[in-house]
GROMACS .gro file of N, CA, C and O in nm:
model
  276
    1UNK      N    1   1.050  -0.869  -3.666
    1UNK     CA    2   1.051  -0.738  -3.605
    1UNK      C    3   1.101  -0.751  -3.460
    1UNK      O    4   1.050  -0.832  -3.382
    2UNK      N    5   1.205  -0.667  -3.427
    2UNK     CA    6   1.225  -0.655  -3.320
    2UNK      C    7   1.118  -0.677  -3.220
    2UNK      O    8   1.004  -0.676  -3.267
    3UNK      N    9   1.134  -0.703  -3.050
    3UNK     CA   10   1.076  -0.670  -2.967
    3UNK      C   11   1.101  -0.508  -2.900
    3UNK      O   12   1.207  -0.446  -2.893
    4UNK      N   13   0.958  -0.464  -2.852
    4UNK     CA   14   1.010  -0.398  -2.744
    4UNK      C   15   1.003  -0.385  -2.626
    4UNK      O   16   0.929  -0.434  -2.541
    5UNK      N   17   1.116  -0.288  -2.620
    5UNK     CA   18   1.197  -0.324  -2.478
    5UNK      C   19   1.145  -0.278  -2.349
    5UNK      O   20   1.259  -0.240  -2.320
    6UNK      N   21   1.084  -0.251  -2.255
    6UNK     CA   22   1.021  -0.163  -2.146
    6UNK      C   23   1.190  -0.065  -2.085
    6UNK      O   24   1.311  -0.085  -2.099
    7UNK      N   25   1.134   0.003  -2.041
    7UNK     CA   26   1.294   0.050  -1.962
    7UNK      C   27   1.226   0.057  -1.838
    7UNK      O   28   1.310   0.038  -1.750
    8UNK      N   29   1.108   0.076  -1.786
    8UNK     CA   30   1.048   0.130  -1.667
    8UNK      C   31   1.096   0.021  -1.572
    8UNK      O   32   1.100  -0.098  -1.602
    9UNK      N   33   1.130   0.070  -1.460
    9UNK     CA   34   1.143  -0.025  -1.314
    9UNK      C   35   1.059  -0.152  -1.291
    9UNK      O   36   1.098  -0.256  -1.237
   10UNK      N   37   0.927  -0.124  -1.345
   10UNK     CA   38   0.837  -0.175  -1.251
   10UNK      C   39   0.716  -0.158  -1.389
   10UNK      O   40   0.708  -0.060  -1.463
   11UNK      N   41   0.639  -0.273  -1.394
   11UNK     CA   42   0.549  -0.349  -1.470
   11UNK      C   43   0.410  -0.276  -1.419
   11UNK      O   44   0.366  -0.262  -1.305
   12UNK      N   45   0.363  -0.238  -1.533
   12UNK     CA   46   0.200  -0.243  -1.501
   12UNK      C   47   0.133  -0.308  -1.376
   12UNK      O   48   0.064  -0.244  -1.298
   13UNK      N   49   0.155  -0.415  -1.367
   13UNK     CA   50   0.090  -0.475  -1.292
   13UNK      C   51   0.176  -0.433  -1.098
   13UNK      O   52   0.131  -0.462  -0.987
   14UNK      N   53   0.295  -0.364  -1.130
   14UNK     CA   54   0.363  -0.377  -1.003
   14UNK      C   55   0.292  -0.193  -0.936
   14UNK      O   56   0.282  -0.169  -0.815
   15UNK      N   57   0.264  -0.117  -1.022
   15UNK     CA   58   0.168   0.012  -1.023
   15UNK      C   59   0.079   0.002  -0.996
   15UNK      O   60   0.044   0.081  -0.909
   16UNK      N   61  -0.019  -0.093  -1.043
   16UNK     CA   62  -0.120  -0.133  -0.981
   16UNK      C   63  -0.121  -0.164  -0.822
   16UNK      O   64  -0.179  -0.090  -0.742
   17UNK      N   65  -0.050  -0.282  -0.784
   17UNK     CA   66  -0.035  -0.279  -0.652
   17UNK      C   67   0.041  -0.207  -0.536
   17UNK      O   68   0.057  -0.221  -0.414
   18UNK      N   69   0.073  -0.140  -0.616
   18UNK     CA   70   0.147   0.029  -0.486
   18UNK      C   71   0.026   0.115  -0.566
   18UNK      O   72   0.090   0.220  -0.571
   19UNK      N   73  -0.084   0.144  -0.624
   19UNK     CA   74  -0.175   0.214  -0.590
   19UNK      C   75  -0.290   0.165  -0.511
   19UNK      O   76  -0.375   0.244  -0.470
   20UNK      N   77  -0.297   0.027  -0.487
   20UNK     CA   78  -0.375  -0.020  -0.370
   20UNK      C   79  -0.319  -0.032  -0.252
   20UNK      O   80  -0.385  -0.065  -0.153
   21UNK      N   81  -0.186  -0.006  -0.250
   21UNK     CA   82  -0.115  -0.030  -0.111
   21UNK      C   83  -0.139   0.123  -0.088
   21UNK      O   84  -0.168   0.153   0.028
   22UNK      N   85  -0.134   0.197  -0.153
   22UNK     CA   86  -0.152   0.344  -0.104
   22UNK      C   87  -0.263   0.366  -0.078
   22UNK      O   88  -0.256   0.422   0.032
   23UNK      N   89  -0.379   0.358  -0.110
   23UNK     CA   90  -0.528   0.341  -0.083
   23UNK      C   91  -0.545   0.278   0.035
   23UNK      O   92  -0.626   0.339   0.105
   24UNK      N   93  -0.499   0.175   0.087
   24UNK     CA   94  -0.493   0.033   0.180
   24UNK      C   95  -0.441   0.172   0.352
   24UNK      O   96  -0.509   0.190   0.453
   25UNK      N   97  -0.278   0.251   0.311
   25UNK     CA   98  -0.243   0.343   0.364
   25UNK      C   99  -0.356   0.417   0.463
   25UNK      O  100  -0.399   0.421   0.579
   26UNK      N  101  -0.376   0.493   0.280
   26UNK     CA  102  -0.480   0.623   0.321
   26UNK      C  103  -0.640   0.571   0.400
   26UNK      O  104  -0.715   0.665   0.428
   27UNK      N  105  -0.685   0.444   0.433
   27UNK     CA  106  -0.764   0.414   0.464
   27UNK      C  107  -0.729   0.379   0.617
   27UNK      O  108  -0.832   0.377   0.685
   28UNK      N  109  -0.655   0.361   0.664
   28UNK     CA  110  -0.605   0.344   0.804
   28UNK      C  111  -0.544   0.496   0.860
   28UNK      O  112  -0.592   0.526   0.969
   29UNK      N  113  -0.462   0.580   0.814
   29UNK     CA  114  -0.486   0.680   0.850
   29UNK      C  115  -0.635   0.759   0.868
   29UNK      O  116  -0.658   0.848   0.950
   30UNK      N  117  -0.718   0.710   0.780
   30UNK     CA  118  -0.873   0.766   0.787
   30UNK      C  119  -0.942   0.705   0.922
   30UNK      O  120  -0.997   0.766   1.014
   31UNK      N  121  -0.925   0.582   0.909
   31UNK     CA  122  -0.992   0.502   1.058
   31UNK      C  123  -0.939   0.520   1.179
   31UNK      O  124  -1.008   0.518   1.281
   32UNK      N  125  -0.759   0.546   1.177
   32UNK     CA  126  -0.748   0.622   1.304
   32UNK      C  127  -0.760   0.796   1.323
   32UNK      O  128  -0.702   0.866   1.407
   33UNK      N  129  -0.842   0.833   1.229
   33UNK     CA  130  -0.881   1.032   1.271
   33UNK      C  131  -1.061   1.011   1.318
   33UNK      O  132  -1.143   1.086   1.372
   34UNK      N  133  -1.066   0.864   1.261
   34UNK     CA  134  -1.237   0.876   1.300
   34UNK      C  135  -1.257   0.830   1.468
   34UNK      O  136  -1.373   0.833   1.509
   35UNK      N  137  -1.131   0.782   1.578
   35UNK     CA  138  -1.140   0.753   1.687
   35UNK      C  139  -1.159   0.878   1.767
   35UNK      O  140  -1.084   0.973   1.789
   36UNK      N  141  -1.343   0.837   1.823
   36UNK     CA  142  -1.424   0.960   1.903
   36UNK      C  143  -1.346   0.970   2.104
   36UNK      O  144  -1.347   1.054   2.193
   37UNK      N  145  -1.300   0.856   2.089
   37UNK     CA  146  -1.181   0.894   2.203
   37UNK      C  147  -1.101   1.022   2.205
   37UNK      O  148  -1.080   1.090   2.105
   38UNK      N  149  -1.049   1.056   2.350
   38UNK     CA  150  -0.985   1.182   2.409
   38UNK      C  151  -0.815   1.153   2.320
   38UNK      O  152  -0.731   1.085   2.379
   39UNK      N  153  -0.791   1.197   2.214
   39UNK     CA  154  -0.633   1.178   2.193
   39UNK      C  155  -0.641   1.069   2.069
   39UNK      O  156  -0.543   1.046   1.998
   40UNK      N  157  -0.743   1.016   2.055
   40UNK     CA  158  -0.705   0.866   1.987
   40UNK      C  159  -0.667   0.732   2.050
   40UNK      O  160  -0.597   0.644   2.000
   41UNK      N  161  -0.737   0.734   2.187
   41UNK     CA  162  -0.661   0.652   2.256
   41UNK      C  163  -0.766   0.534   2.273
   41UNK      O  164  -0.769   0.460   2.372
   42UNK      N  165  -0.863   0.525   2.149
   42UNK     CA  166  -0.905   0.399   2.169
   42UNK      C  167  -0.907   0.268   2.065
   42UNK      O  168  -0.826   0.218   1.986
   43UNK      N  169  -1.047   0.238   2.109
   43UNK     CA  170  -1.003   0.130   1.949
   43UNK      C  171  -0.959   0.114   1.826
   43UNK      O  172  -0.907   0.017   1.771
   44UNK      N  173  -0.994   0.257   1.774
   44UNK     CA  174  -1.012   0.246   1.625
   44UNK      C  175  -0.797   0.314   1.550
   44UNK      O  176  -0.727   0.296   1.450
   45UNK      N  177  -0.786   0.406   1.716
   45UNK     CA  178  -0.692   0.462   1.707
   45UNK      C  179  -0.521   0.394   1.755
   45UNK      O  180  -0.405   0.422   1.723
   46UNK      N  181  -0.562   0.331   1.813
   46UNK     CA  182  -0.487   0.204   1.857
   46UNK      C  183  -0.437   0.093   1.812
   46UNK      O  184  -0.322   0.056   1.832
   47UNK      N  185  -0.540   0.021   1.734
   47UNK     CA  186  -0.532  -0.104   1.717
   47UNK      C  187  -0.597  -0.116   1.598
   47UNK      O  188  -0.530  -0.188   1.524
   48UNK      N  189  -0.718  -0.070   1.535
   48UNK     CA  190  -0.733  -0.089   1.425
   48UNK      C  191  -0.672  -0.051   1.281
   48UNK      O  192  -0.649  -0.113   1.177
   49UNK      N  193  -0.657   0.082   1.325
   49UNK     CA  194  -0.605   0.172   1.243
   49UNK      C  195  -0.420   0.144   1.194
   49UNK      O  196  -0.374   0.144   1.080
   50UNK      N  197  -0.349   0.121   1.324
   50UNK     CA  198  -0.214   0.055   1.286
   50UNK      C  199  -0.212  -0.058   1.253
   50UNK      O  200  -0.103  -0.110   1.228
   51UNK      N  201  -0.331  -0.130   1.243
   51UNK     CA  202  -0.286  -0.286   1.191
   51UNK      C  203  -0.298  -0.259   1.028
   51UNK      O  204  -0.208  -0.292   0.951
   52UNK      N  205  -0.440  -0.185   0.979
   52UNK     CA  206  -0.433  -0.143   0.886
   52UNK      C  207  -0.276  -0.130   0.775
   52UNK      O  208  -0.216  -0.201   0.695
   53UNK      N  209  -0.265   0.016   0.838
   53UNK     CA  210  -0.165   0.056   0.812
   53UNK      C  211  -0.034  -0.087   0.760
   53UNK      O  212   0.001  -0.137   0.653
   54UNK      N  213  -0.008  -0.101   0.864
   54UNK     CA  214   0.063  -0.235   0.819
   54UNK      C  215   0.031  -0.341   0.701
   54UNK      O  216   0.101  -0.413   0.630
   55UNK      N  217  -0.089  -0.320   0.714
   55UNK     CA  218  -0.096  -0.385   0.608
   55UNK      C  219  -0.089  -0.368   0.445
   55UNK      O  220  -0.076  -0.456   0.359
   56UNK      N  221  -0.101  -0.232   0.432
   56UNK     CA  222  -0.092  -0.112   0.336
   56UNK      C  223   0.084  -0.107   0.315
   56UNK      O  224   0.148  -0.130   0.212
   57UNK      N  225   0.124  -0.077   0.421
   57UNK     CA  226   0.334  -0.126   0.367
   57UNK      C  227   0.334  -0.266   0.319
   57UNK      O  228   0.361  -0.300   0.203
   58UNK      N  229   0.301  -0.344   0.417
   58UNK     CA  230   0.312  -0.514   0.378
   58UNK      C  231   0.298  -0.473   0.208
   58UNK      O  232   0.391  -0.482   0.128
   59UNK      N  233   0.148  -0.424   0.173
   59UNK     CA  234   0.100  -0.450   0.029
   59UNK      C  235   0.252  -0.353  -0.053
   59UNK      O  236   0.312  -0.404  -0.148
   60UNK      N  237   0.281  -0.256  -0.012
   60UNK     CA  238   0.409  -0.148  -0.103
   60UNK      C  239   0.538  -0.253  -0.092
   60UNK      O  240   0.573  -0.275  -0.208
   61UNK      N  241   0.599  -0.305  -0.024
   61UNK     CA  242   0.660  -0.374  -0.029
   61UNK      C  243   0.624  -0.481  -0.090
   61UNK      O  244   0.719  -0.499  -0.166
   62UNK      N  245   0.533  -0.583  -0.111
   62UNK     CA  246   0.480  -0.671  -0.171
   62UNK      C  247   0.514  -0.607  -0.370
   62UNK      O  248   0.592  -0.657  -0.451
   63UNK      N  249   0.424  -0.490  -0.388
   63UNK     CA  250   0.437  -0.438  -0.524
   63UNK      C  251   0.587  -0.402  -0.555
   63UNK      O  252   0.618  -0.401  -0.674
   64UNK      N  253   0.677  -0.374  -0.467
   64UNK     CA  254   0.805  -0.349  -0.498
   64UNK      C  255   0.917  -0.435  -0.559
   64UNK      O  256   1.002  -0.408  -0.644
   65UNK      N  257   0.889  -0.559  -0.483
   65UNK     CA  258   0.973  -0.673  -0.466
   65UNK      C  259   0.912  -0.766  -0.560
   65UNK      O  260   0.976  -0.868  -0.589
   66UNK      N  261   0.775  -0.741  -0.622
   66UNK     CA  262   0.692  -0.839  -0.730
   66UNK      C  263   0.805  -0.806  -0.855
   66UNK      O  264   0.854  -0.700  -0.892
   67UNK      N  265   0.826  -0.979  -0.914
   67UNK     CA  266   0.866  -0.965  -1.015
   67UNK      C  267   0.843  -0.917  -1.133
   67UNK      O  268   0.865  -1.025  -1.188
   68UNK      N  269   0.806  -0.819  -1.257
   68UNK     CA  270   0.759  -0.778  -1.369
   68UNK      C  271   0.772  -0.929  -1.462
   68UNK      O  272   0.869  -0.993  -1.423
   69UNK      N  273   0.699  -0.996  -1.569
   69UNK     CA  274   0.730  -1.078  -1.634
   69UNK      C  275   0.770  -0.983  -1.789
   69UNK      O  276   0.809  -1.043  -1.889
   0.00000   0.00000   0.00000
């Protein structure tokens, strides 16, 4: 019997990790709206929150570029 074939871009497993990179996202945008500073101009809004973030692309790019087996 034949195999079959996937046509989709991107593997189960590569969905999985762009829905935690999006989660990873939405959780650093959340930590920088919770900075009780004038503007956002402190810790959480500054420095925590964009490292986050970064790390949430790092992970979308990571799921993008993952090979499907």
């Amino acid at each position: 019997m034949a195999e079959k074939k996937n046509n989709f871009a991107f593997g189960k497993e590569n969905y999985k990790w762009m829905l935690i990179g999006l989660g990873v996202l939405l959780l650093g945008f959340i930590v920088m709206s919770l900075d009780s500073t004038q503007h956002g101009q402190g810790f959480l809004g500054l420095t925590l929150g964009p490292i986050i973030i970064m790390a949430g692309f790092i992970i979308e790019f990571f799921a993008i570029f993952k090979k499907s087996k």
